């Protein structure tokens, strides 16, 4: 069986982010024949069309943008770590999506899943907003399981943002397995 390459994109820049911690758990819990590569796209410039240059072979992006777009393009599937700011996506995550969706859309046709950690609803609103954005991106989201971690109400994470709760680890493992399975179905 071929390996499914999952790109895990964190929408949080904080070093002890629990959303990035969920993605580290995904790396650790990935099933056989599944590789999870984690990226925190904090070095991307703010999206600005003026930074795109026309070259002989088409658009030339800033080097860090070109590298990120290649990671997205080379991935079989995308796993988002989606914090919630003001009921929506974080600026860094939206910025990364904007750069990678420029022609040609690097997300198109890929399987995707989302995990999130936050306040009272565990980043549920931002996850649902990301799913709306995913319609335009032509992403195919895993519907179940869902991972909403209420980080302020339960001892789910340690001080470094790593998952310490067995139940949450199990749910992260389940969503990574479901994402790998959906990716295989889409590529069959």
PDB file of C-alpha atoms in Angstrom:
ATOM      1  CA  UNK A   1       0.000   0.000   0.000  1.00  0.00           C
ATOM      2  CA  UNK A   2       1.359   3.428  -0.952  1.00  0.00           C
ATOM      3  CA  UNK A   3       2.140   5.942   1.770  1.00  0.00           C
ATOM      4  CA  UNK A   4      -0.343   8.798   2.227  1.00  0.00           C
ATOM      5  CA  UNK A   5       1.510  12.074   2.736  1.00  0.00           C
ATOM      6  CA  UNK A   6      -0.463  14.422   4.970  1.00  0.00           C
ATOM      7  CA  UNK A   7       0.556  18.048   5.353  1.00  0.00           C
ATOM      8  CA  UNK A   8      -0.470  19.335   8.793  1.00  0.00           C
ATOM      9  CA  UNK A   9      -0.865  23.128   8.721  1.00  0.00           C
ATOM     10  CA  UNK A  10      -1.090  24.938  12.050  1.00  0.00           C
ATOM     11  CA  UNK A  11      -3.003  28.185  12.245  1.00  0.00           C
ATOM     12  CA  UNK A  12      -1.223  29.112  15.481  1.00  0.00           C
ATOM     13  CA  UNK A  13       2.184  30.731  15.787  1.00  0.00           C
ATOM     14  CA  UNK A  14       2.616  30.385  19.574  1.00  0.00           C
ATOM     15  CA  UNK A  15       5.369  27.905  20.476  1.00  0.00           C
ATOM     16  CA  UNK A  16       3.212  26.126  23.086  1.00  0.00           C
ATOM     17  CA  UNK A  17       0.072  26.152  20.945  1.00  0.00           C
ATOM     18  CA  UNK A  18      -2.356  23.378  21.751  1.00  0.00           C
ATOM     19  CA  UNK A  19      -3.506  23.429  18.113  1.00  0.00           C
ATOM     20  CA  UNK A  20       0.038  22.674  16.987  1.00  0.00           C
ATOM     21  CA  UNK A  21       0.113  20.103  19.798  1.00  0.00           C
ATOM     22  CA  UNK A  22      -2.857  18.348  18.206  1.00  0.00           C
ATOM     23  CA  UNK A  23      -0.884  18.155  14.954  1.00  0.00           C
ATOM     24  CA  UNK A  24       2.170  16.758  16.770  1.00  0.00           C
ATOM     25  CA  UNK A  25      -0.140  14.091  18.201  1.00  0.00           C
ATOM     26  CA  UNK A  26      -1.301  13.362  14.636  1.00  0.00           C
ATOM     27  CA  UNK A  27       2.327  12.812  13.613  1.00  0.00           C
ATOM     28  CA  UNK A  28       2.856  10.435  16.505  1.00  0.00           C
ATOM     29  CA  UNK A  29      -0.426   8.549  16.007  1.00  0.00           C
ATOM     30  CA  UNK A  30      -0.444   8.255  12.211  1.00  0.00           C
ATOM     31  CA  UNK A  31      -1.333   4.749  11.064  1.00  0.00           C
ATOM     32  CA  UNK A  32       0.992   2.545   9.063  1.00  0.00           C
ATOM     33  CA  UNK A  33       1.732   3.855   5.548  1.00  0.00           C
ATOM     34  CA  UNK A  34       0.842   7.402   6.573  1.00  0.00           C
ATOM     35  CA  UNK A  35       3.341  10.240   7.003  1.00  0.00           C
ATOM     36  CA  UNK A  36       2.383  13.550   8.631  1.00  0.00           C
ATOM     37  CA  UNK A  37       4.576  16.597   7.970  1.00  0.00           C
ATOM     38  CA  UNK A  38       3.960  19.605  10.212  1.00  0.00           C
ATOM     39  CA  UNK A  39       4.281  23.203   9.032  1.00  0.00           C
ATOM     40  CA  UNK A  40       3.671  26.425  10.936  1.00  0.00           C
ATOM     41  CA  UNK A  41       3.479  29.046   8.168  1.00  0.00           C
ATOM     42  CA  UNK A  42       4.644  32.004  10.247  1.00  0.00           C
ATOM     43  CA  UNK A  43       7.345  33.083   7.810  1.00  0.00           C
ATOM     44  CA  UNK A  44       4.945  33.776   4.945  1.00  0.00           C
ATOM     45  CA  UNK A  45       4.560  37.437   4.055  1.00  0.00           C
ATOM     46  CA  UNK A  46       1.053  38.852   4.276  1.00  0.00           C
ATOM     47  CA  UNK A  47      -0.740  38.094   1.038  1.00  0.00           C
ATOM     48  CA  UNK A  48      -0.135  40.896  -1.446  1.00  0.00           C
ATOM     49  CA  UNK A  49      -0.581  40.408  -5.165  1.00  0.00           C
ATOM     50  CA  UNK A  50       2.219  42.948  -5.739  1.00  0.00           C
ATOM     51  CA  UNK A  51       4.666  40.306  -4.461  1.00  0.00           C
ATOM     52  CA  UNK A  52       3.763  38.028  -7.389  1.00  0.00           C
ATOM     53  CA  UNK A  53       6.046  38.597 -10.368  1.00  0.00           C
ATOM     54  CA  UNK A  54       5.552  37.452 -13.933  1.00  0.00           C
ATOM     55  CA  UNK A  55       8.324  35.164 -15.139  1.00  0.00           C
ATOM     56  CA  UNK A  56       8.914  33.335 -18.392  1.00  0.00           C
ATOM     57  CA  UNK A  57       7.109  30.265 -17.053  1.00  0.00           C
ATOM     58  CA  UNK A  58       4.292  32.077 -15.245  1.00  0.00           C
ATOM     59  CA  UNK A  59       3.960  33.596 -11.797  1.00  0.00           C
ATOM     60  CA  UNK A  60       7.049  33.744  -9.584  1.00  0.00           C
ATOM     61  CA  UNK A  61       6.250  33.791  -5.874  1.00  0.00           C
ATOM     62  CA  UNK A  62       8.474  34.920  -2.987  1.00  0.00           C
ATOM     63  CA  UNK A  63      10.776  31.991  -2.001  1.00  0.00           C
ATOM     64  CA  UNK A  64       8.995  31.145   1.259  1.00  0.00           C
ATOM     65  CA  UNK A  65       5.638  31.194  -0.539  1.00  0.00           C
ATOM     66  CA  UNK A  66       6.941  28.986  -3.345  1.00  0.00           C
ATOM     67  CA  UNK A  67       8.264  26.490  -0.772  1.00  0.00           C
ATOM     68  CA  UNK A  68       4.924  26.418   1.068  1.00  0.00           C
ATOM     69  CA  UNK A  69       2.959  26.012  -2.169  1.00  0.00           C
ATOM     70  CA  UNK A  70       5.203  23.067  -3.069  1.00  0.00           C
ATOM     71  CA  UNK A  71       4.509  21.411   0.304  1.00  0.00           C
ATOM     72  CA  UNK A  72       0.760  21.774  -0.277  1.00  0.00           C
ATOM     73  CA  UNK A  73       1.000  20.586  -3.878  1.00  0.00           C
ATOM     74  CA  UNK A  74       3.094  17.531  -2.962  1.00  0.00           C
ATOM     75  CA  UNK A  75       0.725  16.464  -0.167  1.00  0.00           C
ATOM     76  CA  UNK A  76      -1.957  13.847  -0.693  1.00  0.00           C
ATOM     77  CA  UNK A  77      -4.108  15.302   2.079  1.00  0.00           C
ATOM     78  CA  UNK A  78      -4.264  18.313   4.393  1.00  0.00           C
ATOM     79  CA  UNK A  79      -4.822  18.343   8.159  1.00  0.00           C
ATOM     80  CA  UNK A  80      -5.556  21.776   9.596  1.00  0.00           C
ATOM     81  CA  UNK A  81      -4.885  22.748  13.211  1.00  0.00           C
ATOM     82  CA  UNK A  82      -7.479  25.490  13.466  1.00  0.00           C
ATOM     83  CA  UNK A  83      -7.569  27.885  16.427  1.00  0.00           C
ATOM     84  CA  UNK A  84     -10.511  30.234  16.790  1.00  0.00           C
ATOM     85  CA  UNK A  85     -10.083  34.006  16.897  1.00  0.00           C
ATOM     86  CA  UNK A  86     -13.265  36.095  16.979  1.00  0.00           C
ATOM     87  CA  UNK A  87     -15.393  33.139  15.828  1.00  0.00           C
ATOM     88  CA  UNK A  88     -13.254  32.604  12.733  1.00  0.00           C
ATOM     89  CA  UNK A  89      -9.926  31.473  11.300  1.00  0.00           C
ATOM     90  CA  UNK A  90      -6.701  32.994  12.502  1.00  0.00           C
ATOM     91  CA  UNK A  91      -4.862  35.483  10.321  1.00  0.00           C
ATOM     92  CA  UNK A  92      -1.849  33.182   9.805  1.00  0.00           C
ATOM     93  CA  UNK A  93      -4.039  30.288   8.641  1.00  0.00           C
ATOM     94  CA  UNK A  94      -6.096  32.436   6.281  1.00  0.00           C
ATOM     95  CA  UNK A  95      -2.899  33.992   4.913  1.00  0.00           C
ATOM     96  CA  UNK A  96      -1.419  30.548   4.211  1.00  0.00           C
ATOM     97  CA  UNK A  97      -4.630  29.459   2.500  1.00  0.00           C
ATOM     98  CA  UNK A  98      -4.676  32.618   0.390  1.00  0.00           C
ATOM     99  CA  UNK A  99      -1.113  32.074  -0.852  1.00  0.00           C
ATOM    100  CA  UNK A 100      -1.592  28.372  -1.657  1.00  0.00           C
ATOM    101  CA  UNK A 101      -4.920  28.912  -3.401  1.00  0.00           C
ATOM    102  CA  UNK A 102      -3.536  31.358  -5.947  1.00  0.00           C
ATOM    103  CA  UNK A 103      -3.569  29.943  -9.497  1.00  0.00           C
ATOM    104  CA  UNK A 104      -3.179  27.138  -9.697  1.00  0.00           C
ATOM    105  CA  UNK A 105      -5.025  26.222  -6.497  1.00  0.00           C
ATOM    106  CA  UNK A 106      -2.690  23.788  -4.709  1.00  0.00           C
ATOM    107  CA  UNK A 107      -5.530  22.467  -2.493  1.00  0.00           C
ATOM    108  CA  UNK A 108      -7.904  21.408  -5.283  1.00  0.00           C
ATOM    109  CA  UNK A 109      -9.223  17.870  -5.095  1.00  0.00           C
ATOM    110  CA  UNK A 110      -7.396  16.882  -1.892  1.00  0.00           C
ATOM    111  CA  UNK A 111      -8.811  15.175   1.177  1.00  0.00           C
ATOM    112  CA  UNK A 112      -8.797  17.350   4.290  1.00  0.00           C
ATOM    113  CA  UNK A 113      -9.578  17.221   7.986  1.00  0.00           C
ATOM    114  CA  UNK A 114      -9.545  19.745  10.788  1.00  0.00           C
ATOM    115  CA  UNK A 115      -8.757  19.603  14.503  1.00  0.00           C
ATOM    116  CA  UNK A 116      -8.940  22.470  16.934  1.00  0.00           C
ATOM    117  CA  UNK A 117      -8.472  23.548  20.494  1.00  0.00           C
ATOM    118  CA  UNK A 118      -9.958  26.584  22.106  1.00  0.00           C
ATOM    119  CA  UNK A 119     -12.483  28.014  24.510  1.00  0.00           C
ATOM    120  CA  UNK A 120     -16.031  26.931  25.308  1.00  0.00           C
ATOM    121  CA  UNK A 121     -16.769  25.146  22.035  1.00  0.00           C
ATOM    122  CA  UNK A 122     -13.265  23.922  21.283  1.00  0.00           C
ATOM    123  CA  UNK A 123     -12.834  26.000  18.110  1.00  0.00           C
ATOM    124  CA  UNK A 124     -16.035  24.624  16.584  1.00  0.00           C
ATOM    125  CA  UNK A 125     -17.009  27.897  14.911  1.00  0.00           C
ATOM    126  CA  UNK A 126     -13.641  28.354  13.228  1.00  0.00           C
ATOM    127  CA  UNK A 127     -13.676  24.749  12.051  1.00  0.00           C
ATOM    128  CA  UNK A 128     -17.074  25.217  10.434  1.00  0.00           C
ATOM    129  CA  UNK A 129     -15.886  28.471   8.855  1.00  0.00           C
ATOM    130  CA  UNK A 130     -12.825  26.653   7.483  1.00  0.00           C
ATOM    131  CA  UNK A 131     -15.140  24.063   5.950  1.00  0.00           C
ATOM    132  CA  UNK A 132     -16.968  26.902   4.146  1.00  0.00           C
ATOM    133  CA  UNK A 133     -13.653  28.195   2.796  1.00  0.00           C
ATOM    134  CA  UNK A 134     -12.865  24.609   1.785  1.00  0.00           C
ATOM    135  CA  UNK A 135     -15.806  24.611  -0.636  1.00  0.00           C
ATOM    136  CA  UNK A 136     -14.069  27.252  -2.752  1.00  0.00           C
ATOM    137  CA  UNK A 137     -10.737  25.454  -2.361  1.00  0.00           C
ATOM    138  CA  UNK A 138     -12.316  22.207  -3.653  1.00  0.00           C
ATOM    139  CA  UNK A 139     -11.247  20.302  -0.531  1.00  0.00           C
ATOM    140  CA  UNK A 140     -13.044  17.101   0.468  1.00  0.00           C
ATOM    141  CA  UNK A 141     -13.386  17.144   4.267  1.00  0.00           C
ATOM    142  CA  UNK A 142     -13.649  14.164   6.570  1.00  0.00           C
ATOM    143  CA  UNK A 143     -17.073  14.537   8.203  1.00  0.00           C
ATOM    144  CA  UNK A 144     -16.491  12.306  11.217  1.00  0.00           C
ATOM    145  CA  UNK A 145     -14.898  12.103  13.658  1.00  0.00           C
ATOM    146  CA  UNK A 146     -14.678  15.724  14.728  1.00  0.00           C
ATOM    147  CA  UNK A 147     -12.048  16.953  17.173  1.00  0.00           C
ATOM    148  CA  UNK A 148     -13.055  19.948  19.311  1.00  0.00           C
ATOM    149  CA  UNK A 149     -10.758  20.211  22.335  1.00  0.00           C
ATOM    150  CA  UNK A 150     -11.965  22.491  25.134  1.00  0.00           C
ATOM    151  CA  UNK A 151      -8.516  23.403  26.382  1.00  0.00           C
ATOM    152  CA  UNK A 152      -9.589  25.661  29.281  1.00  0.00           C
ATOM    153  CA  UNK A 153     -12.047  23.203  30.853  1.00  0.00           C
ATOM    154  CA  UNK A 154     -10.203  19.920  30.971  1.00  0.00           C
ATOM    155  CA  UNK A 155      -6.582  18.872  31.563  1.00  0.00           C
ATOM    156  CA  UNK A 156      -6.020  17.825  27.935  1.00  0.00           C
ATOM    157  CA  UNK A 157      -2.594  19.393  27.304  1.00  0.00           C
ATOM    158  CA  UNK A 158       0.664  19.959  29.153  1.00  0.00           C
ATOM    159  CA  UNK A 159       2.458  23.327  29.403  1.00  0.00           C
ATOM    160  CA  UNK A 160       4.218  22.722  26.061  1.00  0.00           C
ATOM    161  CA  UNK A 161       0.862  22.255  24.301  1.00  0.00           C
ATOM    162  CA  UNK A 162       1.233  18.496  23.880  1.00  0.00           C
ATOM    163  CA  UNK A 163      -1.802  16.233  24.198  1.00  0.00           C
ATOM    164  CA  UNK A 164      -1.766  14.298  27.486  1.00  0.00           C
ATOM    165  CA  UNK A 165      -5.355  13.050  27.554  1.00  0.00           C
ATOM    166  CA  UNK A 166      -5.842   9.448  26.350  1.00  0.00           C
ATOM    167  CA  UNK A 167      -9.326  10.110  24.975  1.00  0.00           C
ATOM    168  CA  UNK A 168      -8.166  13.111  22.962  1.00  0.00           C
ATOM    169  CA  UNK A 169      -5.181  11.163  21.645  1.00  0.00           C
ATOM    170  CA  UNK A 170      -7.590   8.436  20.531  1.00  0.00           C
ATOM    171  CA  UNK A 171      -9.810  10.954  18.686  1.00  0.00           C
ATOM    172  CA  UNK A 172      -6.778  12.488  16.952  1.00  0.00           C
ATOM    173  CA  UNK A 173      -5.643   9.016  15.891  1.00  0.00           C
ATOM    174  CA  UNK A 174      -9.124   8.289  14.531  1.00  0.00           C
ATOM    175  CA  UNK A 175      -9.281  11.469  12.448  1.00  0.00           C
ATOM    176  CA  UNK A 176      -5.812  10.875  10.967  1.00  0.00           C
ATOM    177  CA  UNK A 177      -6.839   7.323  10.021  1.00  0.00           C
ATOM    178  CA  UNK A 178     -10.088   8.617   8.495  1.00  0.00           C
ATOM    179  CA  UNK A 179      -8.168  11.262   6.530  1.00  0.00           C
ATOM    180  CA  UNK A 180      -5.713   8.701   5.161  1.00  0.00           C
ATOM    181  CA  UNK A 181      -8.626   6.452   4.199  1.00  0.00           C
ATOM    182  CA  UNK A 182     -10.484   9.279   2.417  1.00  0.00           C
ATOM    183  CA  UNK A 183      -7.318  10.267   0.579  1.00  0.00           C
ATOM    184  CA  UNK A 184      -6.889   6.703  -0.686  1.00  0.00           C
ATOM    185  CA  UNK A 185     -10.526   6.587  -1.830  1.00  0.00           C
ATOM    186  CA  UNK A 186     -10.170   9.870  -3.723  1.00  0.00           C
ATOM    187  CA  UNK A 187      -7.012   8.725  -5.489  1.00  0.00           C
ATOM    188  CA  UNK A 188      -8.391   5.296  -6.458  1.00  0.00           C
TER     189      UNK A 188
END
